[in-house]
Each structure stands twice: as C-alpha cells, then as structure tokens.
CSV table of C-alpha atoms in Angstrom, one decimal:
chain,number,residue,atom,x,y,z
A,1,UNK,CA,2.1,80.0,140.3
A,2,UNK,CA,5.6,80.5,142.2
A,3,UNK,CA,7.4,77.7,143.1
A,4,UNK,CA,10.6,77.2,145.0
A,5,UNK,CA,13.4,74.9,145.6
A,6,UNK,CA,12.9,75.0,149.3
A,7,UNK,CA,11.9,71.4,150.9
A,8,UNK,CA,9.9,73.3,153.6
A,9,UNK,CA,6.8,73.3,151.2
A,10,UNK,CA,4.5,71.0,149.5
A,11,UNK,CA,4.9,68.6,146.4
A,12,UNK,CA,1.7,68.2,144.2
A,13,UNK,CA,1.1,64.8,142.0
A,14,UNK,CA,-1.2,65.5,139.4
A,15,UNK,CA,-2.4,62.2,138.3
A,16,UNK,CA,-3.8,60.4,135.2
A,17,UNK,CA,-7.7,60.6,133.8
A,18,UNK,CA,-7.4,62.5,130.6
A,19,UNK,CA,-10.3,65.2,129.7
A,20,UNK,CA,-10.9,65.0,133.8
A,21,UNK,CA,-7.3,67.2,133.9
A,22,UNK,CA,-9.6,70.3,134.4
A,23,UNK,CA,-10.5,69.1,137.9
A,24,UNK,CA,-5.9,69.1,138.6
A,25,UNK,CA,-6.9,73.4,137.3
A,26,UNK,CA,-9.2,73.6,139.8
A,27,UNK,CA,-6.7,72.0,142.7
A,28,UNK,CA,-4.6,74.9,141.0
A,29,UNK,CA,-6.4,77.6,141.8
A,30,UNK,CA,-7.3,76.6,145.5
A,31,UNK,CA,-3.5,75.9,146.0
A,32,UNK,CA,-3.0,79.5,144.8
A,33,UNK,CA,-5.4,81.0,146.7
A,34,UNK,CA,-4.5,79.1,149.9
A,35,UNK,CA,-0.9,80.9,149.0
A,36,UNK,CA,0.7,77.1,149.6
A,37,UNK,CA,4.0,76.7,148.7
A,38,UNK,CA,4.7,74.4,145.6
A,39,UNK,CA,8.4,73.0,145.5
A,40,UNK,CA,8.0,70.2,142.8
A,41,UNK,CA,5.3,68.6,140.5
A,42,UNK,CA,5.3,65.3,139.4
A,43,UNK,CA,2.4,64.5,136.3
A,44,UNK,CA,1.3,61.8,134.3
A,45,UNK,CA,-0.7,61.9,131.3
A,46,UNK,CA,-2.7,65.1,131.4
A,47,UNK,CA,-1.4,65.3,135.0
A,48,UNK,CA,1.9,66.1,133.5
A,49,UNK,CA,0.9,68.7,130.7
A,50,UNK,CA,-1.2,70.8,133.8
A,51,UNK,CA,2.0,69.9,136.4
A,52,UNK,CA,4.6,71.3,133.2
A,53,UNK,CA,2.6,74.2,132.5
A,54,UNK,CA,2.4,75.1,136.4
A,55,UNK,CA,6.2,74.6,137.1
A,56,UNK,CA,6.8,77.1,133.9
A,57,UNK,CA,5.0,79.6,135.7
A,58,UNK,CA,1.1,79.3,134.4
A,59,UNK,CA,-1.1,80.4,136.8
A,60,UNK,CA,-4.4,78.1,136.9
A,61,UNK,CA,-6.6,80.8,134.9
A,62,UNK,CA,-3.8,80.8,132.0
A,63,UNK,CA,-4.0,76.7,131.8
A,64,UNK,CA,-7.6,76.8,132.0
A,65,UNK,CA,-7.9,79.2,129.6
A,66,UNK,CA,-5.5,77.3,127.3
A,67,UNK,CA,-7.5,73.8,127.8
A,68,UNK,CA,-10.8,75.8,126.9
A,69,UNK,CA,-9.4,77.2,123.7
A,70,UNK,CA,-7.7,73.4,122.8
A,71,UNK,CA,-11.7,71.9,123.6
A,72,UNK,CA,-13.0,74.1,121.0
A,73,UNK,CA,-10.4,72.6,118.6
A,74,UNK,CA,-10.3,69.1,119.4
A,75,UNK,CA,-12.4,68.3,122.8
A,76,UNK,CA,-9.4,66.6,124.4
A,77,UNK,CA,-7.0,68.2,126.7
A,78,UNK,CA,-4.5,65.3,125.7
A,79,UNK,CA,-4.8,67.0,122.2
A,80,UNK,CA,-4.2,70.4,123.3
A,81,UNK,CA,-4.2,72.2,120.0
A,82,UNK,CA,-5.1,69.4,117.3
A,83,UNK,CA,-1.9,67.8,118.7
A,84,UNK,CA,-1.9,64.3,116.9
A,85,UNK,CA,-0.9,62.8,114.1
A,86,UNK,CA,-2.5,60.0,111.8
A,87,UNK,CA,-0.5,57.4,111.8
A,88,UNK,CA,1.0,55.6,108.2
A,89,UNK,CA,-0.6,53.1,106.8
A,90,UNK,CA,1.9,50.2,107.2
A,91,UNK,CA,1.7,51.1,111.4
A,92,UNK,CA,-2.3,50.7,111.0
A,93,UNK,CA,-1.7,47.5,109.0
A,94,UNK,CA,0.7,46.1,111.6
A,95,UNK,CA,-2.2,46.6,113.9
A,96,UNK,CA,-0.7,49.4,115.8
A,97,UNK,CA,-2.7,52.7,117.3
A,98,UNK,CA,-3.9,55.1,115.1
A,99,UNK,CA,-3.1,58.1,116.2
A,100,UNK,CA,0.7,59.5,117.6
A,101,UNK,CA,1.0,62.5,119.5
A,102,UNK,CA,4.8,63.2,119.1
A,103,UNK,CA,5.7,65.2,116.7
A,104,UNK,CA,2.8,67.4,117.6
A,105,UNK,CA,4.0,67.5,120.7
A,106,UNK,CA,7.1,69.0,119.8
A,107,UNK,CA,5.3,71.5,118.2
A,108,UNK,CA,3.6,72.8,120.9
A,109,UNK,CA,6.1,73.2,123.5
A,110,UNK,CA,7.9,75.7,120.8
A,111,UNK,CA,4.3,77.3,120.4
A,112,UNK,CA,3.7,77.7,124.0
A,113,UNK,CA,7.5,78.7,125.1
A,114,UNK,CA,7.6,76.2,127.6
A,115,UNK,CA,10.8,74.0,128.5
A,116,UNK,CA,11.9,71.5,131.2
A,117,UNK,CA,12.0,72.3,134.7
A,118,UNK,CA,14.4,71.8,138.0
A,119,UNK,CA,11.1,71.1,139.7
A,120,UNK,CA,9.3,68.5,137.4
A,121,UNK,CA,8.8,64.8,137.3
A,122,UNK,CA,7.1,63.6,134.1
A,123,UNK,CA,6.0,60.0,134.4
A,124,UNK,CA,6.0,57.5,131.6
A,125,UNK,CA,6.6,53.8,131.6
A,126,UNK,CA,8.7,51.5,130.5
A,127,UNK,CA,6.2,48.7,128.1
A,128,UNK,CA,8.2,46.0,128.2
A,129,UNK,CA,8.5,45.6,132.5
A,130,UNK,CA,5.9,48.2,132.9
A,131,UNK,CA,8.3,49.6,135.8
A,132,UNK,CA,8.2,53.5,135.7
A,133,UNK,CA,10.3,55.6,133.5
A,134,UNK,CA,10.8,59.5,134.5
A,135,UNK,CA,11.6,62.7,132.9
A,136,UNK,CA,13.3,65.1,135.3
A,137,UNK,CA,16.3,67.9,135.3
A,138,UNK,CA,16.3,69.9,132.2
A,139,UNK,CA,18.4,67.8,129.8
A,140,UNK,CA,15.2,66.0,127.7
A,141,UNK,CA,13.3,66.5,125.0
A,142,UNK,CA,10.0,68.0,126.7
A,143,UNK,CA,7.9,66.9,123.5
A,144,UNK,CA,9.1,63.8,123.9
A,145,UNK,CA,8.0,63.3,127.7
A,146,UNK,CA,4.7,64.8,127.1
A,147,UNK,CA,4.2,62.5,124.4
A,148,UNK,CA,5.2,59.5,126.2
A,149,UNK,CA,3.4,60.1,129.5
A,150,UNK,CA,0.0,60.4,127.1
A,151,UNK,CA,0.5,57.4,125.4
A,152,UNK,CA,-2.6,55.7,126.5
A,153,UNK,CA,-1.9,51.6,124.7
A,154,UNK,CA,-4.6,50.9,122.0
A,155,UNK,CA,-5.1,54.5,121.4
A,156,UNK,CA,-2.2,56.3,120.9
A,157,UNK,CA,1.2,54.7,119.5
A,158,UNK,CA,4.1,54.2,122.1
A,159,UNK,CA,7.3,56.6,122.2
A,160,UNK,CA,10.6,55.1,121.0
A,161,UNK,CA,13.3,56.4,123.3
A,162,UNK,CA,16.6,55.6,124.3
A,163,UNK,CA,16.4,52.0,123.3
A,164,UNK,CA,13.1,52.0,125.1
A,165,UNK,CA,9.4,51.5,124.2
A,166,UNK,CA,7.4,53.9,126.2
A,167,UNK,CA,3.9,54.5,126.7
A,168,UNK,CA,1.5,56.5,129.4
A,169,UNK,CA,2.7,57.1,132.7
A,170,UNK,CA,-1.0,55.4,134.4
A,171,UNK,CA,0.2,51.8,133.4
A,172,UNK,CA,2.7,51.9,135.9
A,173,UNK,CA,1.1,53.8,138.3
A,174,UNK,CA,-1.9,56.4,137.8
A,175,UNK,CA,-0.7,58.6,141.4
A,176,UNK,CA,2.9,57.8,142.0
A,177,UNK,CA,3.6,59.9,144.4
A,178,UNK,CA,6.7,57.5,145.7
A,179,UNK,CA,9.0,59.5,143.8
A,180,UNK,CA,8.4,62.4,146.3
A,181,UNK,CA,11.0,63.6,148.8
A,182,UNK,CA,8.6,65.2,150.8
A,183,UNK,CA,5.1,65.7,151.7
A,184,UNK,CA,2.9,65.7,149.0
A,185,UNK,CA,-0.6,66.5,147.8
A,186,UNK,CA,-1.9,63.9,145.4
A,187,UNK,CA,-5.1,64.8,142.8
A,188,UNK,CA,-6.9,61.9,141.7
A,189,UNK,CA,-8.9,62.1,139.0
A,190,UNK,CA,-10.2,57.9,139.1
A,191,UNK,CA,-12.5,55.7,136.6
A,192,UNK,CA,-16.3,56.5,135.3
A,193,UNK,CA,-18.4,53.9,137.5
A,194,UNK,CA,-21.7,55.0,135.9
A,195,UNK,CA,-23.2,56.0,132.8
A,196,UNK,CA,-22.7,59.6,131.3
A,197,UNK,CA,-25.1,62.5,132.3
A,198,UNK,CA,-24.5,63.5,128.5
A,199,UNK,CA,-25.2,62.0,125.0
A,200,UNK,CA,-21.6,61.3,123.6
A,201,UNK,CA,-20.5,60.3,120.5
A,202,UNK,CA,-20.0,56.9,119.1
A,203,UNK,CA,-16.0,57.1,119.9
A,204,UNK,CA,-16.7,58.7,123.2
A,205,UNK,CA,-19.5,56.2,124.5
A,206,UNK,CA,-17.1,53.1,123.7
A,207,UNK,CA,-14.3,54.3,125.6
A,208,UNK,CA,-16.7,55.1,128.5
A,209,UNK,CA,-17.8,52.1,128.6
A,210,UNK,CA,-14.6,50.2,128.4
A,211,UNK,CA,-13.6,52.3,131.3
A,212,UNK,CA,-16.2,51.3,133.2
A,213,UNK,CA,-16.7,47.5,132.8
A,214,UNK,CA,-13.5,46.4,130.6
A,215,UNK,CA,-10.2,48.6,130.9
A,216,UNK,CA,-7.8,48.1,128.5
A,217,UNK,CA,-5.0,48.2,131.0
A,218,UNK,CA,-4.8,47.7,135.1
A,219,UNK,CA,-3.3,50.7,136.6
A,220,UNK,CA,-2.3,51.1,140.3
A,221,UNK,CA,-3.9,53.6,142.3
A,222,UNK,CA,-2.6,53.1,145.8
A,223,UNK,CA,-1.5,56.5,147.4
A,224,UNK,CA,0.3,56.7,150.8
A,225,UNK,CA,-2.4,58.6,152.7
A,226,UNK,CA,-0.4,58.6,156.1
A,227,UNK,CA,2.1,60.7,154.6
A,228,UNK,CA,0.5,62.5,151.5
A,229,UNK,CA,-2.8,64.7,151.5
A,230,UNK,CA,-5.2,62.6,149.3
A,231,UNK,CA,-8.0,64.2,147.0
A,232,UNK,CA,-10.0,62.0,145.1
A,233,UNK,CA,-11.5,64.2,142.8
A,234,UNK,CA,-15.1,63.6,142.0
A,235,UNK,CA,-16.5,63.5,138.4
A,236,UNK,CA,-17.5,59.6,138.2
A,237,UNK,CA,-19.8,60.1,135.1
A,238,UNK,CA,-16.4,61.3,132.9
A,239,UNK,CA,-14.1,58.9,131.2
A,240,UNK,CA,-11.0,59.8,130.3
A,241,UNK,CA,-11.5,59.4,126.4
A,242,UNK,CA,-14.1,61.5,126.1
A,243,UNK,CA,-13.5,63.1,123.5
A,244,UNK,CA,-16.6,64.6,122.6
A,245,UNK,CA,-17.4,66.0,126.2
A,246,UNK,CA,-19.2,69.3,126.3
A,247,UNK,CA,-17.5,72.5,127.3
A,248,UNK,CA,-20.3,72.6,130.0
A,249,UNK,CA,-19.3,69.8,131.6
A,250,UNK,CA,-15.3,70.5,131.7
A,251,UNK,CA,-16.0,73.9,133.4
A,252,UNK,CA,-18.1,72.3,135.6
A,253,UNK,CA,-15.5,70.1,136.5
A,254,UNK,CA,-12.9,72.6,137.1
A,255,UNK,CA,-15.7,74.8,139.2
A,256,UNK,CA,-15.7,71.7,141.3
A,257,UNK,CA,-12.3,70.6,141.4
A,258,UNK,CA,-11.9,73.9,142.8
A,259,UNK,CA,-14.5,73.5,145.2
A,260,UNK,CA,-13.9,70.0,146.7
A,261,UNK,CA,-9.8,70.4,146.5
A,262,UNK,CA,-10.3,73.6,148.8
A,263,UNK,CA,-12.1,72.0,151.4
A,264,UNK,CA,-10.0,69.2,151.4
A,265,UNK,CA,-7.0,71.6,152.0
A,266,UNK,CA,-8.6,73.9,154.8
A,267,UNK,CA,-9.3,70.8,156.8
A,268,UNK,CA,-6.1,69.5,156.5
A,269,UNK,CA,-4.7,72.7,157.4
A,270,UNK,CA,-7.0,73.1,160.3
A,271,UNK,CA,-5.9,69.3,161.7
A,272,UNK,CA,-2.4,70.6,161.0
A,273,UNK,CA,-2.0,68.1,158.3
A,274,UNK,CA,0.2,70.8,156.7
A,275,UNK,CA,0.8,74.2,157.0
A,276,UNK,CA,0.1,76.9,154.9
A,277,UNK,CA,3.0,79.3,153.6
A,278,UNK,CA,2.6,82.4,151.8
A,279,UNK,CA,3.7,83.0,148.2
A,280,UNK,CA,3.0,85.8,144.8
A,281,UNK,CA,1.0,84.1,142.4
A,282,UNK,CA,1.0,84.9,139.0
C-alpha cells in the first residue's frame, strides 16, 4: 500500500488482539481497494507487526500471505516464523514468563528486509507507571519495538530498554489513537465473550477462558468516535492466545474483516465522515 506524508489523508490504528490481527489484513485490503489515503500507522501488539509491514510497503495479500505461512509454523501471528525463544532456567525459577520474543524478533526484521518508518507509531508501555512508551522516526531498533509492543505479562518476558521495563502496548491502551494528529480509522479487534466454535488445545482453551471471565491485565479501550472512524471488528469466539486456532478460522476472519471494515468505510464515506482519495497500491 502507498502511503504519504500529506496530512490531507487518513491515519489507521491497528489495535491489540493477537491471532485476531488477520481481521487488521482484511481492513487492509478494503482500505486499498477504497484507494484511501494512508499517511501514518500507529500498531500495538500484532496491530503493530500488520501497521510495520504496511508502512514498508506490504500490500494486504503479501501480509496475509506471510501470516498464513507463520500459522503453518507456529499458529500464532505474534510468532510470525517460530519467533520466540525459551527462556533460561534461572528466569523460569525467578517466576518469570517462559517464552521471550526478542532476539527472534531481530531476526526477522533482517529476514523480511523491513526497517523503521517516518510514518509509524509502535506502541509499548512503560511497566512500572503503565503510561505509554512509543517507537517512532527511524532511529530504533525495530526488533526491539516489535518485541516490546508483543510482550503480553505472564506470557512473554518484558523488554529491557533504555533504563526501562517494557511490555505490550494493550496495557496502556489497546486503541490509542490519541497519538494521532489527524483523523483516524481505528480497528478493534476486542475480548472473546463466548466459548470457542472450535476444539482447542489445552494452552489455547486456558487462555480463552482467562480472556473471557479473568484477564490477566485491564486494558483501555475507549476510542474517540466523534473524531475517529470506529470498527469493532467482529470475531467474539477468538482469544487472542490462541495458539492452536485453525487456519480455517483465521481466513475466515480476514474474509470478514474485509467484509465488515468495507461497509463500515462506504457508509462513512457516504455520510461524508471522510473522503476518499485515490492512490497505486502495491
């Protein structure tokens, strides 16, 4: 997708929710389709793997095809390709996470070719005042932002950075879009409030049912509807830590991601909520 430095066009937030990041692909591919134009991302957790792919130029069938290949390695998007790391012994003794994604991180973004960008906000937050910690210019470490902003606590171990103790982006705020200059269009993924349609796992079905009756952490949702576009995505039967979530089922969410963000956007551009520019896609 082309973007531009203009502030005549649209900002997308891409927000937290894990394995549900194929429904921010399908908001993608309406966006491109719709030929709206896309001067910065802001992305937390998965949000901010789909929002740095897009600002390096991925068009939404690239990212999808890249999420699809990761599923058949390790079923998680916030894996990507087998991107974690067991963490020593001492850390597991200490009572810490078990897994770290960081230094898999980094290798990834050499894998992939893909750098920081002008037009990207990567959210992560600070643990000890949970206030919100960002990633934005060019002069970072991008493995280390990715890492952070996925840092889920009690699953993944925090990032060390800068004399601070980060960890994912969703425990300060899971749609920030208050770091936007301008309008913006905000995908939200939200919680599992039922039961699965599909037999998980072991792992899988605890984590979805934390989600839905015991989160681990409380993380803000608020949006600012009067001056954002608001799409509340729709796949209430996913948790986030699904691991084990079929392939199936994540193309059926990006099918309807697709599907629900377009009609959200055409009325929005009928009621002249915003206005549609054209652009080349990729």
């Amino acid at each position: 997708m082309q973007t531009s430095d203009k502030e005549d066009g649209l900002e997308l937030v891409l927000g937290a929710g894990g394995v549900k990041g194929y429904l921010h692909i399908g908001l993608l591919r309406a966006v491109e389709e719709l030929g709206l134009k896309v001067t910065h991302y802001t992305g937390v957790s998965v949000g901010s793997i789909v929002a740095t792919l897009a600002a390096n130029g991925w068009s939404s069938s690239k990212i999808l095809k890249h999420f699809l290949d990761s599923h058949d390695r390790s079923k998680n998007p916030l894996f990507l390709a087998s991107a974690f790391a067991q963490a020593d012994l001492v850390s597991v003794m200490l009572g810490q996470p078990m897994f770290s994604l960081e230094s898999s991180w980094k290798e990834q973004v050499k894998e992939m070719g893909i750098s920081p960008q002008a037009n990207l906000r990567i959210v992560a937050c600070d643990n000890a005042d949970k206030s919100a910690f960002l990633f934005e210019g060019t002069d970072y470490d991008l493995g280390t932002a990715l890492s952070a902003s996925g840092s889920f606590p009690a699953v993944f171990r925090p990032v060390r950075y800068q004399g601070k103790v980060l960890v994912d982006g969703a425990v300060f705020h899971r749609n920030p879009d208050q770091f936007c200059k301008g309008q913006a269009i905000v995908s939200q993924l939200g919680f599992a409030t039922r039961m699965p349609e599909e037999l998980l796992d072991p792992i899988s079905a605890y984590f979805h049912y934390r989600e839905v009756y015991f989160p681990f952490v409380r993380q803000e949702t608020a949006v600012d509807t009067q001056r954002h576009v608001l799409i509340e995505q729709q796949a209430d039967d996913v948790c986030g830590l699904s691991f084990g979530l079929s392939k199936k089922r994540c193309q059926q969410m990006y099918e309807d991601g697709y599907k629900h963000s377009k009609r959200i956007l055409l009325d929005a551009i009928k009621e002249g909520k915003i206005t549609c520019s054209t652009t080349t896609n990729n």
